[in-house]
Each structure stands twice: as structure tokens, then as C-alpha cells.
mmCIF file of C-alpha atoms in Angstrom:
data_model
loop_
_atom_site.group_PDB
_atom_site.id
_atom_site.type_symbol
_atom_site.label_atom_id
_atom_site.label_comp_id
_atom_site.label_asym_id
_atom_site.label_seq_id
_atom_site.Cartn_x
_atom_site.Cartn_y
_atom_site.Cartn_z
ATOM 1 C CA UNK A 28 -27.115 -55.755 -23.209
ATOM 2 C CA UNK A 29 -23.533 -55.071 -24.087
ATOM 3 C CA UNK A 30 -22.660 -53.690 -20.596
ATOM 4 C CA UNK A 31 -24.226 -56.676 -18.973
ATOM 5 C CA UNK A 32 -22.051 -59.025 -20.995
ATOM 6 C CA UNK A 33 -18.949 -57.141 -20.193
ATOM 7 C CA UNK A 34 -19.856 -57.172 -16.499
ATOM 8 C CA UNK A 35 -20.337 -60.908 -16.644
ATOM 9 C CA UNK A 36 -16.999 -61.431 -18.379
ATOM 10 C CA UNK A 37 -15.311 -59.207 -15.771
ATOM 11 C CA UNK A 38 -16.793 -61.279 -12.938
ATOM 12 C CA UNK A 39 -15.732 -64.577 -14.660
ATOM 13 C CA UNK A 40 -12.234 -63.230 -15.275
ATOM 14 C CA UNK A 41 -11.992 -62.165 -11.576
ATOM 15 C CA UNK A 42 -13.255 -65.500 -10.398
ATOM 16 C CA UNK A 43 -10.716 -67.317 -12.524
ATOM 17 C CA UNK A 44 -7.880 -65.165 -11.086
ATOM 18 C CA UNK A 45 -9.046 -65.867 -7.516
ATOM 19 C CA UNK A 46 -9.286 -69.566 -8.071
ATOM 20 C CA UNK A 47 -5.925 -69.822 -9.857
ATOM 21 C CA UNK A 48 -4.355 -68.077 -6.801
ATOM 22 C CA UNK A 49 -5.586 -70.954 -4.666
ATOM 23 C CA UNK A 50 -3.847 -73.662 -6.714
ATOM 24 C CA UNK A 51 -1.673 -76.167 -4.880
ATOM 25 C CA UNK A 52 2.110 -75.831 -5.208
ATOM 26 C CA UNK A 53 4.342 -78.823 -5.274
ATOM 27 C CA UNK A 54 8.135 -78.851 -4.424
ATOM 28 C CA UNK A 55 10.158 -81.010 -6.766
ATOM 29 C CA UNK A 56 13.630 -82.171 -5.847
ATOM 30 C CA UNK A 57 16.121 -82.663 -8.767
ATOM 31 C CA UNK A 58 19.687 -83.867 -9.051
ATOM 32 C CA UNK A 59 21.934 -82.599 -11.814
ATOM 33 C CA UNK A 60 25.448 -83.698 -12.672
ATOM 34 C CA UNK A 61 28.284 -81.296 -12.043
ATOM 35 C CA UNK A 62 29.042 -79.055 -15.014
ATOM 36 C CA UNK A 63 32.713 -80.172 -14.845
ATOM 37 C CA UNK A 64 33.161 -83.884 -14.187
ATOM 38 C CA UNK A 65 36.458 -83.200 -12.283
ATOM 39 C CA UNK A 66 34.507 -81.365 -9.604
ATOM 40 C CA UNK A 67 32.006 -84.138 -8.871
ATOM 41 C CA UNK A 68 34.245 -85.953 -6.473
ATOM 42 C CA UNK A 69 35.470 -82.999 -4.475
ATOM 43 C CA UNK A 70 34.227 -83.356 -0.922
ATOM 44 C CA UNK A 71 36.949 -82.045 1.436
ATOM 45 C CA UNK A 72 36.870 -78.222 1.244
ATOM 46 C CA UNK A 73 38.718 -75.398 3.040
ATOM 47 C CA UNK A 74 37.133 -71.960 3.209
ATOM 48 C CA UNK A 75 39.562 -69.085 3.084
ATOM 49 C CA UNK A 76 39.102 -65.663 4.531
ATOM 50 C CA UNK A 77 37.554 -63.133 2.156
ATOM 51 C CA UNK A 78 38.903 -59.515 2.170
ATOM 52 C CA UNK A 79 36.977 -56.385 1.513
ATOM 53 C CA UNK A 80 33.596 -55.111 2.283
ATOM 54 C CA UNK A 81 31.215 -57.830 3.422
ATOM 55 C CA UNK A 82 33.966 -60.444 3.191
ATOM 56 C CA UNK A 83 33.420 -61.854 6.649
ATOM 57 C CA UNK A 84 29.667 -62.054 6.154
ATOM 58 C CA UNK A 85 30.165 -63.784 2.763
ATOM 59 C CA UNK A 86 32.532 -66.284 4.364
ATOM 60 C CA UNK A 87 30.035 -67.152 7.039
ATOM 61 C CA UNK A 88 27.205 -67.474 4.448
ATOM 62 C CA UNK A 89 29.446 -69.759 2.334
ATOM 63 C CA UNK A 90 30.377 -71.915 5.262
ATOM 64 C CA UNK A 91 26.675 -72.192 6.296
ATOM 65 C CA UNK A 92 25.687 -73.375 2.788
ATOM 66 C CA UNK A 93 28.496 -75.971 2.615
ATOM 67 C CA UNK A 94 27.677 -77.284 6.092
ATOM 68 C CA UNK A 95 24.002 -77.583 5.236
ATOM 69 C CA UNK A 96 24.428 -79.213 1.740
ATOM 70 C CA UNK A 97 23.133 -82.830 1.952
ATOM 71 C CA UNK A 98 22.735 -85.659 -0.565
ATOM 72 C CA UNK A 99 20.445 -88.592 0.426
ATOM 73 C CA UNK A 100 20.176 -87.144 3.939
ATOM 74 C CA UNK A 101 23.917 -87.138 4.601
ATOM 75 C CA UNK A 102 26.341 -84.184 4.567
ATOM 76 C CA UNK A 103 27.842 -83.689 1.117
ATOM 77 C CA UNK A 104 30.868 -81.641 1.945
ATOM 78 C CA UNK A 105 33.485 -82.051 4.709
ATOM 79 C CA UNK A 106 34.767 -78.532 5.574
ATOM 80 C CA UNK A 107 38.256 -79.384 6.759
ATOM 81 C CA UNK A 108 39.364 -75.897 7.731
ATOM 82 C CA UNK A 109 38.079 -72.237 7.788
ATOM 83 C CA UNK A 110 39.847 -68.954 7.937
ATOM 84 C CA UNK A 111 42.780 -69.723 5.764
ATOM 85 C CA UNK A 112 44.770 -67.051 3.929
ATOM 86 C CA UNK A 113 42.891 -64.864 1.375
ATOM 87 C CA UNK A 114 45.887 -64.649 -0.979
ATOM 88 C CA UNK A 115 45.100 -67.113 -3.805
ATOM 89 C CA UNK A 116 48.601 -68.481 -3.965
ATOM 90 C CA UNK A 117 48.876 -69.028 -0.274
ATOM 91 C CA UNK A 118 45.327 -70.296 -0.020
ATOM 92 C CA UNK A 119 45.982 -73.170 -2.346
ATOM 93 C CA UNK A 120 49.027 -74.362 -0.437
ATOM 94 C CA UNK A 121 47.100 -73.992 2.871
ATOM 95 C CA UNK A 122 44.169 -76.001 1.449
ATOM 96 C CA UNK A 123 46.466 -78.816 0.429
ATOM 97 C CA UNK A 124 48.151 -78.818 3.882
ATOM 98 C CA UNK A 125 44.840 -79.283 5.616
ATOM 99 C CA UNK A 126 43.638 -82.026 3.325
ATOM 100 C CA UNK A 127 41.336 -80.056 1.020
ATOM 101 C CA UNK A 128 40.801 -81.389 -2.473
ATOM 102 C CA UNK A 129 40.794 -79.433 -5.748
#
């Protein structure tokens, strides 16, 4: 009798696992405010070069993310320039000269 009960429990547990795997998933979109209020209005962005191993690939991936970012179906960022200097001091001046904010 005990083995029969254990067998039934195992079948029920397996059935519950199979049925839970078939559950419907729902995508939920959410909007969150910027962590720093000053950054909320930055829209014009310049992407500098990245030095080092994988720098070029990272730059391409970053540009792709910025180009694809949308808000209410419209582009969120305006990438005003790419390939600027990687030196932080020179990059800031370059960004200002091409109209980047921040």
C-alpha cells in the first residue's frame, strides 16, 4: 500500500511539473525614471572610440543599442558623432564640438 501511494504522488508531482512548464508567459513593459535627474534630458550623444581588446566590438554594440533605443515608438537618442578620440579629456571637448550633451 505504501509503495502505491508513493507512486501516485510521484505521478502527480511529475504531472504538475509538466503542466507548469506549459504556463503562458507575458512580457511587461515598464518605464523607470533615470537614477540621476540630470541625465534624464540628455539626448544628443557622441560615441568615442574604445581602446584595448574588444574595444571596436564594444563600440559597435553600444552604438547599436543607442540607435535602437525608443520611447513611445520614437528614437530616444540622437547619436551626433561616432569614432571620436578615446582619451577622456579630448573626448569631452570633441563631444561638445559636435553638439553632444552631458
